[in-house]
Amino acid sequence: MIRSMTGYGKSEALLENGKLTVEFRSVNGKNADINLKTSLLPKDKEMGVRKKIADALQRGTIDMFLTWEPNAAEGAKAVNIELAKEYFSQIQALGSEIGAVNLPLHEPNYLMATLLRMPDVIDARKQDVVTDANWPLVEKAIDEALAGIDAYRAKEGEALYKDVTSRVQKILALYDEVESHEAERLEAVRTRLMKNLEELKVKVDAERFEQEMVYYLEKLDINEEKVRLRQHCKYFMDTIDGEPYPGKKLGFIIQEMGREINTTGSKANHASIQKCVVRMKDELEKIREQSLNIL
């Protein structure tokens, strides 16, 4: 069964100091465009993660997110005591120099609040979230998230399959309708030419006229287009049913289907056939749009 390139997968890893959330989001793309939108992943792990993603998802614009939620203790902020002391010394020196001994800077609560607001006095504790020790847990979460997005893509693929294959069947049905008008069309062309000759009151050689008529009608014959279009439709179905990642090949087949439909339209010379051609083009365009998202 085919897969869509649109998908979403999520998993969590409970580490010793908090929770790491892994998310994957993907949309359609010509190749595997992988974006690691995180600073938590160690550089030495990036290459292996990229290969793991490419092997699992094959193609598409794929974004990976890592979100870290530390435990309460790990998330606490620390006071840079040495820096605070330095600020305090400078404040004392400034107060003595300008004679600010009676200002509220010497009140303990006011002074403490002032010091804590100074740059870099309070810092969040910094640590490496992903380490060699917890990497097996992180890798397991990545694998689970990849499995989740793959399942999502498979479900979307079912909907895509139903849509595009039903439209291929509509195109075949419309070409059957074209065939039903074919004899009427050729007779209408013959009648119109005869009427024009009568109106012109021109005498023509009957045998030569019949030869030219046959030649003209042969130029309007759409039998080759019928055979080729039906073969392309069959090839489309064989490809979508038989290949795991048929998206790119389907695009080429759709081009060929469009060529036969356009040629039929140029040869139509009949209002009802032209209407069928317009409807076939509409169905094919919808197939084309949907196929851009097929893996």
Tab-separated table of C-alpha atoms in Angstrom:
chain	number	residue	atom	x	y	z
A	1	MET	CA	0.000	0.000	0.000
A	2	ILE	CA	1.280	3.467	-0.856
A	3	ARG	CA	2.230	6.067	1.736
A	4	SER	CA	1.669	9.786	1.880
A	5	MET	CA	4.603	12.126	2.503
A	6	THR	CA	2.507	14.054	5.028
A	7	GLY	CA	2.786	12.722	8.561
A	8	TYR	CA	3.323	13.296	12.260
A	9	GLY	CA	4.900	11.138	14.963
A	10	LYS	CA	5.659	11.720	18.631
A	11	SER	CA	7.296	9.840	21.496
A	12	GLU	CA	8.755	10.559	24.937
A	13	ALA	CA	11.814	9.394	26.825
A	14	LEU	CA	11.830	9.614	30.621
A	15	LEU	CA	15.453	10.382	31.533
A	16	GLU	CA	17.078	10.690	34.924
A	17	ASN	CA	16.711	14.475	35.022
A	18	GLY	CA	13.483	15.064	33.116
A	19	LYS	CA	11.411	14.239	30.043
A	20	LEU	CA	12.598	14.421	26.432
A	21	THR	CA	9.894	14.665	23.738
A	22	VAL	CA	10.700	13.611	20.164
A	23	GLU	CA	8.475	14.861	17.320
A	24	PHE	CA	8.581	14.339	13.556
A	25	ARG	CA	6.594	16.317	11.011
A	26	SER	CA	6.790	15.826	7.249
A	27	VAL	CA	5.289	17.206	4.054
A	28	ASN	CA	5.922	16.390	0.416
A	29	GLY	CA	9.312	16.982	-1.198
A	30	LYS	CA	11.318	15.744	-4.182
A	31	ASN	CA	14.059	14.249	-2.000
A	32	ALA	CA	14.765	13.576	1.667
A	33	ASP	CA	15.180	17.084	3.091
A	34	ILE	CA	15.866	16.421	6.790
A	35	ASN	CA	15.950	19.313	9.277
A	36	LEU	CA	17.070	18.680	12.869
A	37	LYS	CA	15.440	21.622	14.617
A	38	THR	CA	17.103	21.155	17.984
A	39	SER	CA	20.319	22.010	19.818
A	40	LEU	CA	19.926	19.096	22.240
A	41	LEU	CA	21.240	16.406	19.909
A	42	PRO	CA	25.026	15.900	20.215
A	43	LYS	CA	26.977	16.528	17.011
A	44	ASP	CA	28.392	13.019	16.999
A	45	LYS	CA	24.862	11.574	16.897
A	46	GLU	CA	23.512	13.722	14.050
A	47	MET	CA	24.828	11.662	11.137
A	48	GLY	CA	23.388	8.426	12.501
A	49	VAL	CA	20.022	10.054	13.229
A	50	ARG	CA	19.835	11.517	9.712
A	51	LYS	CA	20.516	8.092	8.190
A	52	LYS	CA	17.915	6.494	10.452
A	53	ILE	CA	15.307	9.083	9.347
A	54	ALA	CA	16.178	8.730	5.641
A	55	ASP	CA	15.975	4.919	5.802
A	56	ALA	CA	12.615	5.016	7.573
A	57	LEU	CA	10.863	7.824	5.668
A	58	GLN	CA	12.671	7.796	2.276
A	59	ARG	CA	11.466	11.140	0.937
A	60	GLY	CA	9.823	14.402	1.927
A	61	THR	CA	10.575	17.591	3.847
A	62	ILE	CA	11.063	16.184	7.345
A	63	ASP	CA	11.474	18.215	10.548
A	64	MET	CA	12.667	16.666	13.817
A	65	PHE	CA	12.065	18.443	17.130
A	66	LEU	CA	13.473	17.613	20.575
A	67	THR	CA	11.842	19.274	23.598
A	68	TRP	CA	13.328	19.046	27.084
A	69	GLU	CA	11.316	19.359	30.316
A	70	PRO	CA	13.661	19.138	33.330
A	71	ASN	CA	12.635	17.908	36.750
A	72	ALA	CA	11.892	20.558	39.366
A	73	ALA	CA	15.305	20.188	40.971
A	74	GLU	CA	17.141	20.259	37.645
A	75	GLY	CA	15.156	23.225	36.453
A	76	ALA	CA	16.005	25.339	39.484
A	77	LYS	CA	18.147	28.397	38.894
A	78	ALA	CA	21.485	28.953	40.627
A	79	VAL	CA	22.915	32.154	42.063
A	80	ASN	CA	26.376	33.137	40.903
A	81	ILE	CA	27.627	34.039	44.394
A	82	GLU	CA	31.054	35.279	43.350
A	83	LEU	CA	29.573	37.629	40.793
A	84	ALA	CA	26.997	38.881	43.308
A	85	LYS	CA	29.813	39.637	45.794
A	86	GLU	CA	31.659	41.577	43.134
A	87	TYR	CA	28.549	43.644	42.375
A	88	PHE	CA	28.075	44.226	46.132
A	89	SER	CA	31.665	45.487	46.524
A	90	GLN	CA	31.225	47.872	43.628
A	91	ILE	CA	27.925	49.145	45.031
A	92	GLN	CA	29.558	49.753	48.466
A	93	ALA	CA	32.453	51.588	46.872
A	94	LEU	CA	30.081	53.718	44.785
A	95	GLY	CA	27.924	54.489	47.831
A	96	SER	CA	30.931	55.622	49.871
A	97	GLU	CA	32.231	57.743	47.019
A	98	ILE	CA	28.990	59.636	46.441
A	99	GLY	CA	27.964	59.708	50.110
A	100	ALA	CA	24.852	57.558	49.633
A	101	VAL	CA	25.050	56.071	53.126
A	102	ASN	CA	21.443	56.903	54.007
A	103	LEU	CA	19.855	55.569	50.800
A	104	PRO	CA	17.823	52.323	50.932
A	105	LEU	CA	20.694	50.476	49.255
A	106	HIS	CA	21.859	49.616	52.759
A	107	GLU	CA	18.555	47.939	53.620
A	108	PRO	CA	19.160	44.156	53.285
A	109	ASN	CA	15.949	43.306	51.378
A	110	TYR	CA	16.354	46.167	48.922
A	111	LEU	CA	20.014	45.422	48.387
A	112	MET	CA	19.317	41.688	47.823
A	113	ALA	CA	16.623	42.408	45.237
A	114	THR	CA	18.972	44.800	43.464
A	115	LEU	CA	21.804	42.289	43.343
A	116	LEU	CA	19.569	39.481	42.015
A	117	ARG	CA	18.517	41.711	39.122
A	118	MET	CA	22.081	42.348	38.013
A	119	PRO	CA	23.212	40.668	34.741
A	120	ASP	CA	24.231	37.001	34.980
A	121	VAL	CA	23.779	36.803	38.774
A	122	ILE	CA	21.023	34.211	38.277
A	123	ASP	CA	21.705	31.446	35.759
A	124	ALA	CA	19.751	28.369	34.836
A	125	ARG	CA	21.805	25.253	35.454
A	126	LYS	CA	23.320	24.028	32.248
A	127	GLN	CA	23.773	20.375	31.421
A	128	ASP	CA	23.984	17.998	28.490
A	129	VAL	CA	20.514	16.527	28.116
A	130	VAL	CA	21.462	13.703	25.733
A	131	THR	CA	24.497	11.723	26.878
A	132	ASP	CA	26.111	8.411	26.031
A	133	ALA	CA	24.596	6.983	29.202
A	134	ASN	CA	20.971	7.800	28.289
A	135	TRP	CA	21.369	7.482	24.492
A	136	PRO	CA	19.665	4.030	24.318
A	137	LEU	CA	16.515	5.579	25.827
A	138	VAL	CA	16.692	8.551	23.461
A	139	GLU	CA	17.254	6.309	20.430
A	140	LYS	CA	14.302	4.153	21.427
A	141	ALA	CA	12.092	7.273	21.583
A	142	ILE	CA	13.335	8.323	18.122
A	143	ASP	CA	12.491	4.876	16.730
A	144	GLU	CA	9.002	5.010	18.278
A	145	ALA	CA	8.364	8.473	16.845
A	146	LEU	CA	9.516	7.282	13.408
A	147	ALA	CA	7.162	4.295	13.671
A	148	GLY	CA	4.375	6.708	14.573
A	149	ILE	CA	4.926	8.984	11.577
A	150	ASP	CA	5.220	5.945	9.291
A	151	ALA	CA	1.853	4.665	10.531
A	152	TYR	CA	0.365	8.138	9.975
A	153	ARG	CA	1.739	8.197	6.423
A	154	ALA	CA	0.312	4.731	5.740
A	155	LYS	CA	-3.148	5.840	6.872
A	156	GLU	CA	-2.964	8.954	4.704
A	157	GLY	CA	-1.780	6.739	1.855
A	158	GLU	CA	-4.971	4.688	2.028
A	159	ALA	CA	-7.025	7.825	1.422
A	160	LEU	CA	-4.736	8.903	-1.428
A	161	TYR	CA	-4.984	5.479	-3.052
A	162	LYS	CA	-8.780	5.481	-3.004
A	163	ASP	CA	-8.911	8.983	-4.456
A	164	VAL	CA	-6.449	8.666	-7.345
A	165	THR	CA	-7.487	5.159	-8.423
A	166	SER	CA	-11.159	6.156	-8.482
A	167	ARG	CA	-10.243	9.091	-10.729
A	168	VAL	CA	-8.324	6.820	-13.097
A	169	GLN	CA	-11.467	4.702	-13.418
A	170	LYS	CA	-13.485	7.873	-14.141
A	171	ILE	CA	-11.085	8.751	-16.958
A	172	LEU	CA	-11.515	5.281	-18.469
A	173	ALA	CA	-15.296	5.577	-18.187
A	174	LEU	CA	-15.195	8.981	-19.886
A	175	TYR	CA	-13.171	7.529	-22.739
A	176	ASP	CA	-15.824	4.852	-23.154
A	177	GLU	CA	-18.265	7.734	-23.511
A	178	VAL	CA	-15.987	9.296	-26.144
A	179	GLU	CA	-16.128	6.039	-28.096
A	180	SER	CA	-19.911	6.096	-28.060
A	181	HIS	CA	-19.845	9.402	-29.965
A	182	GLU	CA	-17.177	8.339	-32.475
A	183	ALA	CA	-19.373	7.006	-35.276
A	184	GLU	CA	-21.709	9.964	-34.925
A	185	ARG	CA	-18.743	12.326	-35.059
A	186	LEU	CA	-17.341	10.904	-38.314
A	187	GLU	CA	-20.740	10.951	-39.958
A	188	ALA	CA	-21.266	14.551	-38.841
A	189	VAL	CA	-17.923	15.566	-40.365
A	190	ARG	CA	-18.794	13.837	-43.655
A	191	THR	CA	-22.222	15.466	-43.755
A	192	ARG	CA	-20.792	18.906	-43.036
A	193	LEU	CA	-18.243	18.630	-45.857
A	194	MET	CA	-20.899	17.468	-48.330
A	195	LYS	CA	-23.166	20.339	-47.346
A	196	ASN	CA	-20.363	22.861	-47.840
A	197	LEU	CA	-19.672	21.475	-51.297
A	198	GLU	CA	-23.338	21.755	-52.230
A	199	GLU	CA	-23.461	25.341	-51.045
A	200	LEU	CA	-20.371	26.173	-53.111
A	201	LYS	CA	-21.956	24.453	-56.125
A	202	VAL	CA	-18.633	22.999	-57.128
A	203	LYS	CA	-18.377	19.818	-59.159
A	204	VAL	CA	-15.773	17.398	-57.876
A	205	ASP	CA	-14.503	14.020	-58.937
A	206	ALA	CA	-16.437	11.612	-56.748
A	207	GLU	CA	-13.625	9.044	-56.504
A	208	ARG	CA	-10.988	11.664	-55.720
A	209	PHE	CA	-13.296	13.289	-53.208
A	210	GLU	CA	-13.825	9.960	-51.452
A	211	GLN	CA	-10.061	9.422	-51.259
A	212	GLU	CA	-9.563	12.857	-49.741
A	213	MET	CA	-12.437	12.217	-47.355
A	214	VAL	CA	-10.830	8.992	-46.135
A	215	TYR	CA	-7.487	10.787	-45.708
A	216	TYR	CA	-9.145	13.615	-43.770
A	217	LEU	CA	-11.082	11.263	-41.497
A	218	GLU	CA	-7.934	9.267	-40.810
A	219	LYS	CA	-6.350	12.434	-39.426
A	220	LEU	CA	-9.256	12.664	-36.977
A	221	ASP	CA	-8.995	9.020	-35.938
A	222	ILE	CA	-8.367	8.617	-32.197
A	223	ASN	CA	-7.879	4.861	-32.061
A	224	GLU	CA	-4.154	5.163	-31.237
A	225	GLU	CA	-4.922	7.624	-28.449
A	226	LYS	CA	-7.521	5.227	-27.006
A	227	VAL	CA	-5.087	2.325	-26.959
A	228	ARG	CA	-2.237	4.348	-25.466
A	229	LEU	CA	-4.368	6.034	-22.803
A	230	ARG	CA	-5.808	2.730	-21.648
A	231	GLN	CA	-2.322	1.262	-21.540
A	232	HIS	CA	-1.085	4.234	-19.478
A	233	CYS	CA	-3.998	3.816	-17.072
A	234	LYS	CA	-3.161	0.133	-16.685
A	235	TYR	CA	0.494	0.990	-16.109
A	236	PHE	CA	-0.594	3.545	-13.491
A	237	MET	CA	-2.580	0.903	-11.613
A	238	ASP	CA	0.181	-1.712	-11.901
A	239	THR	CA	2.712	0.789	-10.547
A	240	ILE	CA	0.635	2.042	-7.642
A	241	ASP	CA	-0.269	-1.535	-6.676
A	242	GLY	CA	3.128	-3.117	-7.205
A	243	GLU	CA	5.789	-0.643	-6.043
A	244	PRO	CA	6.446	0.493	-2.457
A	245	TYR	CA	7.438	4.060	-3.406
A	246	PRO	CA	5.785	4.815	-6.764
A	247	GLY	CA	5.355	8.600	-6.429
A	248	LYS	CA	8.010	9.782	-8.896
A	249	LYS	CA	7.132	7.187	-11.548
A	250	LEU	CA	3.441	8.039	-11.295
A	251	GLY	CA	4.315	11.625	-12.172
A	252	PHE	CA	5.809	10.488	-15.507
A	253	ILE	CA	2.821	8.257	-16.264
A	254	ILE	CA	0.442	11.139	-15.583
A	255	GLN	CA	2.327	13.256	-18.132
A	256	GLU	CA	1.776	10.581	-20.774
A	257	MET	CA	-1.901	10.281	-19.881
A	258	GLY	CA	-2.250	14.034	-20.298
A	259	ARG	CA	-0.619	13.904	-23.727
A	260	GLU	CA	-3.151	11.366	-25.027
A	261	ILE	CA	-6.101	13.273	-23.576
A	262	ASN	CA	-4.881	16.527	-25.156
A	263	THR	CA	-4.432	14.862	-28.543
A	264	THR	CA	-7.949	13.459	-28.322
A	265	GLY	CA	-9.229	16.962	-27.669
A	266	SER	CA	-7.382	18.407	-30.652
A	267	LYS	CA	-8.905	15.738	-32.928
A	268	ALA	CA	-12.375	15.776	-31.379
A	269	ASN	CA	-14.365	17.934	-33.777
A	270	HIS	CA	-17.425	17.132	-31.686
A	271	ALA	CA	-19.031	19.058	-28.829
A	272	SER	CA	-19.858	16.042	-26.658
A	273	ILE	CA	-16.368	14.612	-27.043
A	274	GLN	CA	-14.867	17.971	-26.117
A	275	LYS	CA	-16.948	17.981	-22.937
A	276	CYS	CA	-15.622	14.521	-22.076
A	277	VAL	CA	-12.071	15.720	-22.717
A	278	VAL	CA	-12.551	18.688	-20.365
A	279	ARG	CA	-13.835	16.364	-17.641
A	280	MET	CA	-10.915	13.971	-18.188
A	281	LYS	CA	-8.466	16.867	-17.885
A	282	ASP	CA	-10.122	17.913	-14.645
A	283	GLU	CA	-9.808	14.407	-13.196
A	284	LEU	CA	-6.194	14.130	-14.349
A	285	GLU	CA	-5.274	17.452	-12.745
A	286	LYS	CA	-6.674	16.255	-9.428
A	287	ILE	CA	-4.664	13.040	-9.788
A	288	ARG	CA	-1.563	15.120	-10.497
A	289	GLU	CA	-2.077	17.251	-7.373
A	290	GLN	CA	-2.584	14.211	-5.178
A	291	SER	CA	0.348	12.301	-6.666
A	292	LEU	CA	2.752	15.038	-5.509
A	293	ASN	CA	2.151	13.761	-1.979
A	294	ILE	CA	2.615	10.052	-2.783
A	295	LEU	CA	5.888	8.629	-1.483
